[in-house]
């Protein structure tokens, strides 16, 4: 587990859509633009960020995952007081080249239950510059798989 920076836009999304934990999880729409990766390794996360510093792109277009899996209903593991959902993004072998992975972000819709969400805002950023993980070179011979576990509980 590393540091997770919930950004200003993330707080706005939660404030607009948080009625119940199950509803909060619905803001992660099951489309490939829910997660992005980037190469920056030097800029620390600030709460006002609205985009990754250096998103991986091809021909000036963001390189989104080839597939995304998001359970529609969060689970409540037995004996716990929280709900969790795992968002999995997969970039096929060769999709990202042999770039450095230094940051990734989770995006969500902010349309007060509209389906599908029309706005995609950066709600959280995980960055090597924050000391959360060590940046690494992506091996283009293998897929890159990121599992992002979201947990929420009532207080």
Coordinates of C-alpha atoms in Angstrom, one line a residue:
X1 CA 0.0 0.0 0.0
X2 CA 1.3 3.4 -1.0
X3 CA 0.4 7.0 -0.5
X4 CA -2.8 7.9 -2.4
X5 CA -3.5 11.5 -3.1
X6 CA -7.2 12.3 -3.4
X7 CA -7.2 15.5 -5.4
X8 CA -9.5 18.5 -5.3
X9 CA -11.5 17.2 -8.3
X10 CA -11.9 13.9 -6.4
X11 CA -13.3 15.6 -3.4
X12 CA -15.8 17.5 -5.6
X13 CA -16.9 14.2 -7.3
X14 CA -17.4 12.5 -3.9
X15 CA -19.3 15.6 -2.6
X16 CA -21.6 15.6 -5.6
X17 CA -22.2 11.9 -5.9
X18 CA -21.7 10.5 -2.4
X19 CA -25.1 9.4 -1.1
X20 CA -24.2 5.8 -0.2
X21 CA -21.0 3.8 -0.6
X22 CA -22.6 1.8 -3.4
X23 CA -23.4 5.0 -5.3
X24 CA -19.8 6.3 -4.8
X25 CA -18.4 3.3 -6.6
X26 CA -20.7 3.9 -9.6
X27 CA -18.7 7.0 -10.5
X28 CA -16.0 4.7 -11.9
X29 CA -17.5 4.0 -15.3
X30 CA -16.4 0.9 -17.0
X31 CA -14.7 2.5 -20.0
X32 CA -11.0 2.5 -20.9
X33 CA -10.5 6.1 -20.0
X34 CA -10.8 5.4 -16.3
X35 CA -7.0 5.1 -15.8
X36 CA -4.0 6.7 -17.4
X37 CA -0.3 6.2 -16.9
X38 CA 2.6 8.7 -17.3
X39 CA 6.3 9.0 -17.3
X40 CA 6.9 11.9 -14.9
X41 CA 9.2 11.0 -11.9
X42 CA 10.0 14.4 -10.5
X43 CA 6.8 16.4 -9.9
X44 CA 5.1 15.7 -6.5
X45 CA 1.3 15.5 -6.4
X46 CA -0.5 18.7 -5.5
X47 CA -4.2 18.7 -4.6
X48 CA -5.1 21.1 -7.5
X49 CA -3.9 18.8 -10.2
X50 CA -6.4 18.0 -13.0
X51 CA -4.2 15.9 -15.2
X52 CA -1.1 13.7 -15.1
X53 CA 2.1 15.6 -15.6
X54 CA 3.4 13.5 -18.6
X55 CA 0.7 11.1 -19.8
X56 CA 1.9 8.4 -22.1
X57 CA 0.6 9.3 -25.5
X58 CA 0.8 8.1 -29.1
X59 CA 0.3 10.7 -31.9
X60 CA -0.8 13.3 -29.3
X61 CA -3.6 11.0 -28.1
X62 CA -3.6 9.4 -24.6
X63 CA -2.7 5.7 -24.6
X64 CA -5.6 4.3 -22.7
X65 CA -5.8 0.7 -21.4
X66 CA -6.8 -2.0 -23.9
X67 CA -9.3 -3.3 -21.3
X68 CA -10.7 -2.3 -18.0
X69 CA -12.6 -4.3 -15.5
X70 CA -14.7 -2.7 -12.8
X71 CA -17.2 -4.6 -10.7
X72 CA -20.5 -2.8 -10.7
X73 CA -21.2 -3.7 -7.1
X74 CA -18.6 -3.3 -4.4
X75 CA -17.9 -6.3 -2.1
X76 CA -18.1 -6.2 1.7
X77 CA -15.5 -8.8 2.8
X78 CA -16.7 -11.0 5.7
X79 CA -15.8 -9.5 9.1
X80 CA -14.9 -6.1 7.8
X81 CA -16.5 -2.6 8.1
X82 CA -15.6 -1.5 4.6
X83 CA -16.6 -2.0 1.0
X84 CA -14.0 -2.4 -1.7
X85 CA -13.8 -2.7 -5.4
X86 CA -10.8 -3.5 -7.6
X87 CA -10.4 -1.5 -10.8
X88 CA -8.1 -3.4 -13.2
X89 CA -6.6 -1.8 -16.3
X90 CA -4.6 -3.8 -18.8
X91 CA -2.3 -2.4 -21.5
X92 CA -1.4 -5.2 -24.0
X93 CA 2.2 -6.1 -24.7
X94 CA 3.9 -3.4 -26.8
X95 CA 1.1 -0.8 -26.3
X96 CA 3.2 1.5 -24.1
X97 CA 6.7 0.8 -25.6
X98 CA 9.7 0.7 -23.3
X99 CA 8.9 4.0 -21.5
X100 CA 9.3 4.7 -17.8
X101 CA 6.3 4.4 -15.6
X102 CA 6.4 7.2 -13.0
X103 CA 2.8 8.1 -12.4
X104 CA -0.8 6.9 -12.9
X105 CA -4.1 8.4 -12.3
X106 CA -7.7 7.3 -11.7
X107 CA -10.4 9.3 -13.4
X108 CA -14.2 9.4 -12.7
X109 CA -17.4 10.8 -14.0
X110 CA -19.0 13.9 -12.4
X111 CA -22.4 14.1 -13.8
X112 CA -24.6 13.3 -10.8
X113 CA -25.7 9.8 -11.9
X114 CA -25.8 10.5 -15.6
X115 CA -25.1 7.4 -17.7
X116 CA -22.6 7.4 -19.2
X117 CA -20.7 10.1 -17.4
X118 CA -19.7 12.9 -19.7
X119 CA -16.9 14.5 -17.6
X120 CA -13.8 12.7 -16.8
X121 CA -11.9 14.2 -13.9
X122 CA -8.6 13.1 -12.3
X123 CA -9.6 12.2 -8.8
X124 CA -6.4 10.5 -7.5
X125 CA -2.7 10.3 -8.6
X126 CA -0.1 7.8 -7.6
X127 CA 3.4 9.0 -8.3
X128 CA 7.0 7.9 -7.8
X129 CA 7.9 11.5 -7.1
X130 CA 5.8 11.2 -3.9
X131 CA 7.8 8.1 -2.8
X132 CA 4.8 5.8 -3.3
X133 CA 6.6 3.4 -5.6
X134 CA 9.9 3.2 -7.5
X135 CA 9.6 4.2 -11.2
X136 CA 10.4 1.4 -13.6
X137 CA 10.9 0.8 -17.3
X138 CA 7.9 -0.9 -18.9
X139 CA 8.9 -4.2 -20.6
X140 CA 7.2 -4.0 -24.0
X141 CA 7.2 -7.8 -24.2
X142 CA 4.6 -8.2 -21.5
X143 CA 1.2 -6.6 -20.7
X144 CA 1.1 -3.9 -18.0
X145 CA -1.6 -4.7 -15.4
X146 CA -2.6 -2.2 -12.7
X147 CA -5.0 -3.3 -10.0
X148 CA -6.3 -0.3 -8.1
X149 CA -8.2 -1.2 -4.9
X150 CA -10.8 1.3 -3.7
X151 CA -12.0 1.0 -0.2
X152 CA -14.7 3.0 1.6
X153 CA -16.4 2.8 4.9
X154 CA -19.0 4.5 6.9
X155 CA -17.8 6.5 9.9

